[in-house]
Short mmCIF file of C-alpha atoms and ligand atoms in Angstrom, two decimals:
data_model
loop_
_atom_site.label_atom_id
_atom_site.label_comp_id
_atom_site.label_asym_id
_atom_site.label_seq_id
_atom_site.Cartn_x
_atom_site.Cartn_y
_atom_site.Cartn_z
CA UNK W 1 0.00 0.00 0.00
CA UNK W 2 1.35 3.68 -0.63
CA UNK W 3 1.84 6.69 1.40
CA UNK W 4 -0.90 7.95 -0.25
CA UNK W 5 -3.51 5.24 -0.11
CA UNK W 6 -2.27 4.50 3.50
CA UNK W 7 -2.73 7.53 4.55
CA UNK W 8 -6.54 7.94 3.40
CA UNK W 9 -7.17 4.00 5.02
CA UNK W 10 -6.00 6.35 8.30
CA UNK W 11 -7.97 9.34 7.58
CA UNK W 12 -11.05 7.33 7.45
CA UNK W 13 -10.34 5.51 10.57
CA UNK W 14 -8.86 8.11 12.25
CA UNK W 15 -11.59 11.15 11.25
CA UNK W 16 -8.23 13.41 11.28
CA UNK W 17 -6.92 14.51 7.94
CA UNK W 18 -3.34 13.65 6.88
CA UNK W 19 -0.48 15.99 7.70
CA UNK W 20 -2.24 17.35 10.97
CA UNK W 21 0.13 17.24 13.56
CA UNK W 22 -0.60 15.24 16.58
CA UNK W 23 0.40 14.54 20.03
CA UNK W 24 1.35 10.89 19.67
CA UNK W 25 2.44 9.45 15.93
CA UNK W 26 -0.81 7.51 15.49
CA UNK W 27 -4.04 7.48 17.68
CA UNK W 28 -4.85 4.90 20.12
CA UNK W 29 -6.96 2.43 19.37
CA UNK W 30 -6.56 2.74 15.75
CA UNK W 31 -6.46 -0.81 13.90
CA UNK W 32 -3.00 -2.08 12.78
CA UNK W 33 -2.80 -2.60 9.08
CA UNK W 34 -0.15 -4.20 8.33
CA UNK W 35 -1.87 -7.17 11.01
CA UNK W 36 -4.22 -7.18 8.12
CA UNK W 37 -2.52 -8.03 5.52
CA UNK W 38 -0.58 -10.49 7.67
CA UNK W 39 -3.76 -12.23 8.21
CA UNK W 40 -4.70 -12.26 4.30
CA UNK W 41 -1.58 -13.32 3.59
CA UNK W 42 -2.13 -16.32 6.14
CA UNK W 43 -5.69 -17.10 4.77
CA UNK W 44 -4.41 -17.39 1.18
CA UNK W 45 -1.47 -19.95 2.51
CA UNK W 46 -3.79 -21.95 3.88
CA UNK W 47 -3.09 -25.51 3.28
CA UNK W 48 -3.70 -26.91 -0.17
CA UNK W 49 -1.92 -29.99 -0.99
CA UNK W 50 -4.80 -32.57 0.28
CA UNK W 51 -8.50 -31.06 0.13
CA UNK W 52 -10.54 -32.20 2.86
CA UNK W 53 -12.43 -34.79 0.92
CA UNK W 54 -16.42 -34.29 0.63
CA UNK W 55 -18.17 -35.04 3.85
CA UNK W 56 -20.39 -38.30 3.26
CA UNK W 57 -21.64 -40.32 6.07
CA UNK W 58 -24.96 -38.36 7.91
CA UNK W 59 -22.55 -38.21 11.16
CA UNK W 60 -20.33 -36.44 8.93
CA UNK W 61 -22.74 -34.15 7.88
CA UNK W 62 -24.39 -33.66 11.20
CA UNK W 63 -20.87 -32.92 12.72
CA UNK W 64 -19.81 -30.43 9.53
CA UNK W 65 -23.42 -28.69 9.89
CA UNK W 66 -22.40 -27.82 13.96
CA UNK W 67 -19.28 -26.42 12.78
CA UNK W 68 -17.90 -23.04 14.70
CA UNK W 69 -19.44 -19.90 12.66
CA UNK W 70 -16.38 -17.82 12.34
CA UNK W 71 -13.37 -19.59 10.04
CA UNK W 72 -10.12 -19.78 11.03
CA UNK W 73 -9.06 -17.05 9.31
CA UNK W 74 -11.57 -14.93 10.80
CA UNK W 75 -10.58 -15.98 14.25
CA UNK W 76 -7.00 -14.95 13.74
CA UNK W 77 -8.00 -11.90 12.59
CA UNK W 78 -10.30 -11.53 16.04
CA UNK W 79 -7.28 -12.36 17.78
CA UNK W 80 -5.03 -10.17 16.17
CA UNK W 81 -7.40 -7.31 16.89
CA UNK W 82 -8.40 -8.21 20.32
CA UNK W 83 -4.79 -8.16 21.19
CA UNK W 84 -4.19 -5.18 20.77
CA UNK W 85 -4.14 -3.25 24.08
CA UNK W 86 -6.39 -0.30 24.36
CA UNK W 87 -4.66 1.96 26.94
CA UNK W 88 -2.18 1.94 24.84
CA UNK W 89 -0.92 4.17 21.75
CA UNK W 90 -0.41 2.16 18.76
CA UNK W 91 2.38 2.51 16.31
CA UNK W 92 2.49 -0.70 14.55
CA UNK W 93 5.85 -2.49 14.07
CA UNK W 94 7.13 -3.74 10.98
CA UNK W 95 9.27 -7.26 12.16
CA UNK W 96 7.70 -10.04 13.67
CA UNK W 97 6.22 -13.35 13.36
CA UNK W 98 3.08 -15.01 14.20
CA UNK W 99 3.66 -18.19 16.46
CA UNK W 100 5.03 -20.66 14.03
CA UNK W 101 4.20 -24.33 15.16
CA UNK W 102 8.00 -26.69 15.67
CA UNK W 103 6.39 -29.85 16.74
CA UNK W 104 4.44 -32.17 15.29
CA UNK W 105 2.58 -34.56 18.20
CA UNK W 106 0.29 -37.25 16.72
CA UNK W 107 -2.11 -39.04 18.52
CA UNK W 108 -4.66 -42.37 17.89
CA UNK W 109 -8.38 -41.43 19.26
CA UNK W 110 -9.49 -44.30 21.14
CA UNK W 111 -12.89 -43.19 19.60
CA UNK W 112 -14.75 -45.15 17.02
CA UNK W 113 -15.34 -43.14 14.46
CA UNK W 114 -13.93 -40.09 12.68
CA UNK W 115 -17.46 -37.85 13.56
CA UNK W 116 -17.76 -39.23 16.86
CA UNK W 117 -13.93 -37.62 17.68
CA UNK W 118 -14.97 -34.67 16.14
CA UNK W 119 -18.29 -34.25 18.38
CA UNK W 120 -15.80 -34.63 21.11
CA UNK W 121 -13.75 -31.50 19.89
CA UNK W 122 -16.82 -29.81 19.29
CA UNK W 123 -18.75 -30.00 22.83
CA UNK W 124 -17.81 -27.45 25.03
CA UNK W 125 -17.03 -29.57 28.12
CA UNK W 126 -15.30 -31.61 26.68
CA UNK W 127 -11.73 -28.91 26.73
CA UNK W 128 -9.89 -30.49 23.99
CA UNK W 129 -9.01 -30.38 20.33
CA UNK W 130 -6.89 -30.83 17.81
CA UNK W 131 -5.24 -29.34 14.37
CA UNK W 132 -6.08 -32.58 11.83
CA UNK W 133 -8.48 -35.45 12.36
CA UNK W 134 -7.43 -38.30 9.74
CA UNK W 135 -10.10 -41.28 9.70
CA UNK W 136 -9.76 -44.57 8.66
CA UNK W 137 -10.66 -44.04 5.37
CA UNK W 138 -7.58 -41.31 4.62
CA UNK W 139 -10.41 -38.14 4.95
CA UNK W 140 -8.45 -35.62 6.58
CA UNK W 141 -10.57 -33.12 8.28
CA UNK W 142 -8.96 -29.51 9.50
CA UNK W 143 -10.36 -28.23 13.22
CA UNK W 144 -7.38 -25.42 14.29
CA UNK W 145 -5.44 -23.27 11.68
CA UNK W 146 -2.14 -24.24 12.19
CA UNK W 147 -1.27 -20.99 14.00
CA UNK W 148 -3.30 -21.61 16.80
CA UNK W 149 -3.09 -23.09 19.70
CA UNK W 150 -5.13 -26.95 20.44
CA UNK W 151 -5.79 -28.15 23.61
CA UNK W 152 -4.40 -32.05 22.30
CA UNK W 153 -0.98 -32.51 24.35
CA UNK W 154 -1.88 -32.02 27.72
CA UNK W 155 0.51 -32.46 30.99
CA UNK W 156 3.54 -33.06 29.05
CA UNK W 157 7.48 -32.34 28.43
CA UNK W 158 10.25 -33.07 25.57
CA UNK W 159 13.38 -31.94 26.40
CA UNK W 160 13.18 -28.37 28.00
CA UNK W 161 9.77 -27.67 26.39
CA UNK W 162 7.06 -27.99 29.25
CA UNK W 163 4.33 -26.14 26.84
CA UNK W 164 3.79 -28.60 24.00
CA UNK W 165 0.17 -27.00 22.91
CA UNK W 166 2.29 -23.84 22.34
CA UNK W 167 4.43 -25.42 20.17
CA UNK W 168 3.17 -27.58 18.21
CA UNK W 169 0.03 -28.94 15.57
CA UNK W 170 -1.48 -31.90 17.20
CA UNK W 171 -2.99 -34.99 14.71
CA UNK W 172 -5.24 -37.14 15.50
CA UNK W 173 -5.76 -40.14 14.02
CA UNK W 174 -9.20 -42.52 14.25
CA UNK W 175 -8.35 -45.88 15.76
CA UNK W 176 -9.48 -47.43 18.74
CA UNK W 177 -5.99 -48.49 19.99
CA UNK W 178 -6.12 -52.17 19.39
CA UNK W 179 -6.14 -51.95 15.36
CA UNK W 180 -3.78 -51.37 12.72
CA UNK W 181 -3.71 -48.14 11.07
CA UNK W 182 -5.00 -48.72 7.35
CA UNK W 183 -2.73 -47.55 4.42
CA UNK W 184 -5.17 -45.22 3.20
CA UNK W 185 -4.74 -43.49 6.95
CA UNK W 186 -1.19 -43.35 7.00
CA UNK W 187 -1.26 -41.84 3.05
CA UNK W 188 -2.53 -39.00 4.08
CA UNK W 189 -0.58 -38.49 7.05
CA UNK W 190 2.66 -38.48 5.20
CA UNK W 191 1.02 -36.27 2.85
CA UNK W 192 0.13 -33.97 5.64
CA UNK W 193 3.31 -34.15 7.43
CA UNK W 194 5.57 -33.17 4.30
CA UNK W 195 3.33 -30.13 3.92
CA UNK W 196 3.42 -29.28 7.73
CA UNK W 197 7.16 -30.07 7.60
CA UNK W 198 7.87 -27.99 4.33
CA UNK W 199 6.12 -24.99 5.10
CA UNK W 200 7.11 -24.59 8.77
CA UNK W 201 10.48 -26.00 8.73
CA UNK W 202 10.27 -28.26 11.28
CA UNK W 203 12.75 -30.80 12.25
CA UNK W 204 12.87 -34.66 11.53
CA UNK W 205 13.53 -35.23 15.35
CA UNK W 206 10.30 -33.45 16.03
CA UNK W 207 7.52 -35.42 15.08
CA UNK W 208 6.89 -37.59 17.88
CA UNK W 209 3.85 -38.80 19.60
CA UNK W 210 2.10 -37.86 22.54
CA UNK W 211 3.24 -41.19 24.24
CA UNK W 212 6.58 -39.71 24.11
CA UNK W 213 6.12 -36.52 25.61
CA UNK W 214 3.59 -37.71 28.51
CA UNK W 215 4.65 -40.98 29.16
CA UNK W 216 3.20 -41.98 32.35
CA UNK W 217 -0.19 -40.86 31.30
CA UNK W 218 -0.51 -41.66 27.44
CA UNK W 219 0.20 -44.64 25.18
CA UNK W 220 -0.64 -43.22 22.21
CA UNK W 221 -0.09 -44.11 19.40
CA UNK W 222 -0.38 -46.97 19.80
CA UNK W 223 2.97 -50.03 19.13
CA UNK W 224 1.00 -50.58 15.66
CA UNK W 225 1.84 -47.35 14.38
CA UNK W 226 4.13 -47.28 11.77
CA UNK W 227 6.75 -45.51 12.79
CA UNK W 228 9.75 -46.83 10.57
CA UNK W 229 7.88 -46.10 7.54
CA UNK W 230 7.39 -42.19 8.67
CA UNK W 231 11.48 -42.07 9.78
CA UNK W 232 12.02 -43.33 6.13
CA UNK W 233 9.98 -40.38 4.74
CA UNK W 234 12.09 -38.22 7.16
CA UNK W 235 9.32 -37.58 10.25
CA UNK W 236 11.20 -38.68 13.39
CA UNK W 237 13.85 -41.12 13.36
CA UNK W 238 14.73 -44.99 13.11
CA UNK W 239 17.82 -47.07 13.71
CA UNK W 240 19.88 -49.20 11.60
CA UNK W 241 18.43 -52.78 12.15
CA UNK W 242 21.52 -54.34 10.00
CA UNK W 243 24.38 -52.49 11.53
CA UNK W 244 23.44 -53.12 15.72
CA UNK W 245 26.57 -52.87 18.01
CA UNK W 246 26.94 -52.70 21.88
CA UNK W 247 27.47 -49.91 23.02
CA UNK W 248 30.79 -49.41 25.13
CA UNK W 249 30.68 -49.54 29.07
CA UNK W 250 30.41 -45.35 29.60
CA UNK W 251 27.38 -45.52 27.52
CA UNK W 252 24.45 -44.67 29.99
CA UNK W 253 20.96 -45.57 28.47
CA UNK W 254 19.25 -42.91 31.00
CA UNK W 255 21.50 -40.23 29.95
CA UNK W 256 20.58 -41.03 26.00
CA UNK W 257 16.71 -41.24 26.85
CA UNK W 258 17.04 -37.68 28.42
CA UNK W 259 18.97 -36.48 25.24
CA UNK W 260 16.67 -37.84 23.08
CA UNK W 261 13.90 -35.83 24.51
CA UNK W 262 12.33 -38.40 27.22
CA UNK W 263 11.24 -37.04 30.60
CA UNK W 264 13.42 -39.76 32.72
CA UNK W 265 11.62 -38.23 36.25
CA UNK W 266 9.59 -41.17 36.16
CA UNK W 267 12.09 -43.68 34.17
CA UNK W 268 10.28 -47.21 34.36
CA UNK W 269 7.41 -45.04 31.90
CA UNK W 270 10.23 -43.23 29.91
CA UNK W 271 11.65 -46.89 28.99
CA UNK W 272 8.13 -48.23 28.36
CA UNK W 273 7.33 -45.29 25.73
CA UNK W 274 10.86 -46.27 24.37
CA UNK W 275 9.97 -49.21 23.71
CA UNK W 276 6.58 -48.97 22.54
CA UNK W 277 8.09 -46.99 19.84
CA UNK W 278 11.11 -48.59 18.96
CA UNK W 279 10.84 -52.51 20.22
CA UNK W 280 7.13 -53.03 20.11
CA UNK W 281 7.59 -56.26 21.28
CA UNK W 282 7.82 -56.60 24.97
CA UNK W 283 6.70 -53.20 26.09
CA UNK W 284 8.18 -52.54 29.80
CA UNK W 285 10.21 -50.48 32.04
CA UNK W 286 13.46 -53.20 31.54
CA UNK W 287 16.81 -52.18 28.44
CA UNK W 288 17.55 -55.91 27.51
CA UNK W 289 21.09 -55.26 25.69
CA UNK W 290 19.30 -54.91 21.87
CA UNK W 291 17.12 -52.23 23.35
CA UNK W 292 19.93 -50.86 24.54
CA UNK W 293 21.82 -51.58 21.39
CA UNK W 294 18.81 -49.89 19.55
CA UNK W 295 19.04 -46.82 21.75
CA UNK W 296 23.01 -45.85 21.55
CA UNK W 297 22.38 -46.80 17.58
CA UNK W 298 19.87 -44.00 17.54
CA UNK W 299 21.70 -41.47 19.50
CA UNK W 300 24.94 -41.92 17.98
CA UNK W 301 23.03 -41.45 14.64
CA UNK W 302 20.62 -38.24 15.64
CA UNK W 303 22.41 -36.60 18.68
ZN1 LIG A 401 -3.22 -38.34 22.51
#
């Protein structure tokens, strides 16, 4: 926008006419443009690589009909303008970001269906939500714009980071827990994930799941997720089943696990999530020397 053109935009909200000299450099409360065009800019990169597929089921429909009236888009905007604090002047600055998600925490349901999870995120009570509902069928459904922050990680740490909602997009995927996730399911994840990964930059080492970062309280996903097959698209990581070799005597398993990310306060449910990842067989609290063989492969490879 121009000097010019800027300045009329001003006029009209201000009801002062350009080149008056005032007290402060802009009015309070006066609405910060260039948060505008942020926000358009955000609504046209909205993601486009996997269209949510046409709702068909009548729980489908039911659930799209009950959907929130503003759009995302909208509700940034809201933000952006409710933010703004009215006791003070405004003079809008010209660097900074909005909150750019790093993590990438996926989930399984333990719901039944893909409408029945998102009833869940819909009823107020119920105080949780999440970015990306993926159902059996591969139908990937969008609840959060990635800039904002779901209520889907709960109680939970990863290395230093204690706030994992403010961090990251959460992904939840229909299953019940006991079943395998279906190809069509795990498609569209990786779809998903490059475009998450791609536009946000985030790092391999960050996709995890929420069994990782709240391991005493969550198993999920569950140990028939396919996590080698997302490490060998480059979400998370995997270790070199050929090439296993003990790892020397000063090599402390604990002291990896805390590396790697695990909270070790509680270490028999650090292991457990370990190994629910990375052994599947066999989950417990107990390194036999190939889990530990597993472990110093992966953080000689990653860390
Ligand atoms: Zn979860």
């Amino acid at each position: 926008m121009g000097r010019t053109s800027l300045c009329w935009v001003l006029l009209l909200l201000l009801g002062s006419s350009c080149g008056t000299s005032r007290k402060t450099l802009v009015a309070p409360k006066a609405i910060p443009m260039k948060d505008e065009a942020r926000v358009e800019e955000l609504s046209n990169a909205k993601l486009t690589t996997e269209p949510v597929a046409e709702v068909k089921s009548p729980l489908l429909q039911e659930a799209a009909a009950i959907k929130a009236e503003m759009t995302p888009e909208e509700k940034v905007a809201e933000q952006r303008r409710t933010g703004v604090n009215k006791n003070a002047d405004w003079a809008s600055a010209v660097h900074y970001d909005l909150r750019k998600p790093n993590f990438v925490i996926i989930h399984h349901t333990s719901q039944n269906s893909t409408a029945q999870t998102i009833r869940t995120f819909q009823v107020p009570h119920s105080k949780v939500s999440a970015h990306y509902v993926i159902g059996r069928d591969g139908q990937l459904v969008q609840m959060l714009n990635d800039y904002e922050r779901g209520w889907h990680a709960g109680r939970s740490k990863w290395g230093t980071v204690t706030d994992i909602n403010s961090v990251s997009i959460g992904i939840e995927l229909d299953n019940n827990g006991r079943e395998p996730f279906p190809d069509a399911q795990i498609n569209t994840l990786l779809v998903l994930l490059e475009t998450l990964k791609s536009k946000y930059l985030i790092p391999q080492l960050n996709f995890i799941g929420h069994g990782d970062i709240a391991p005493t309280r969550k198993d999920d996903p569950s140990v028939l997720f396919p996590w080698k097959r997302l490490a060998q698209k480059g979400f998370g990581i995997w270790y070199n089943e050929e090439f296993l070799v003990d790892p020397p005597a000063t090599f402390n398993p604990i002291d990896a696990l805390k590396i790697i990310g695990y909270d070790m306060s509680n270490p028999d449910a650090a292991i457990r999530a370990f190994k629910r990842k990375y052994i599947v067989t066999e989950v417990n609290g107990t390194l036999t020397t190939r889990d530990k063989a597993v472990l110093y492969d992966l953080y000689r490879k990653y860390y």
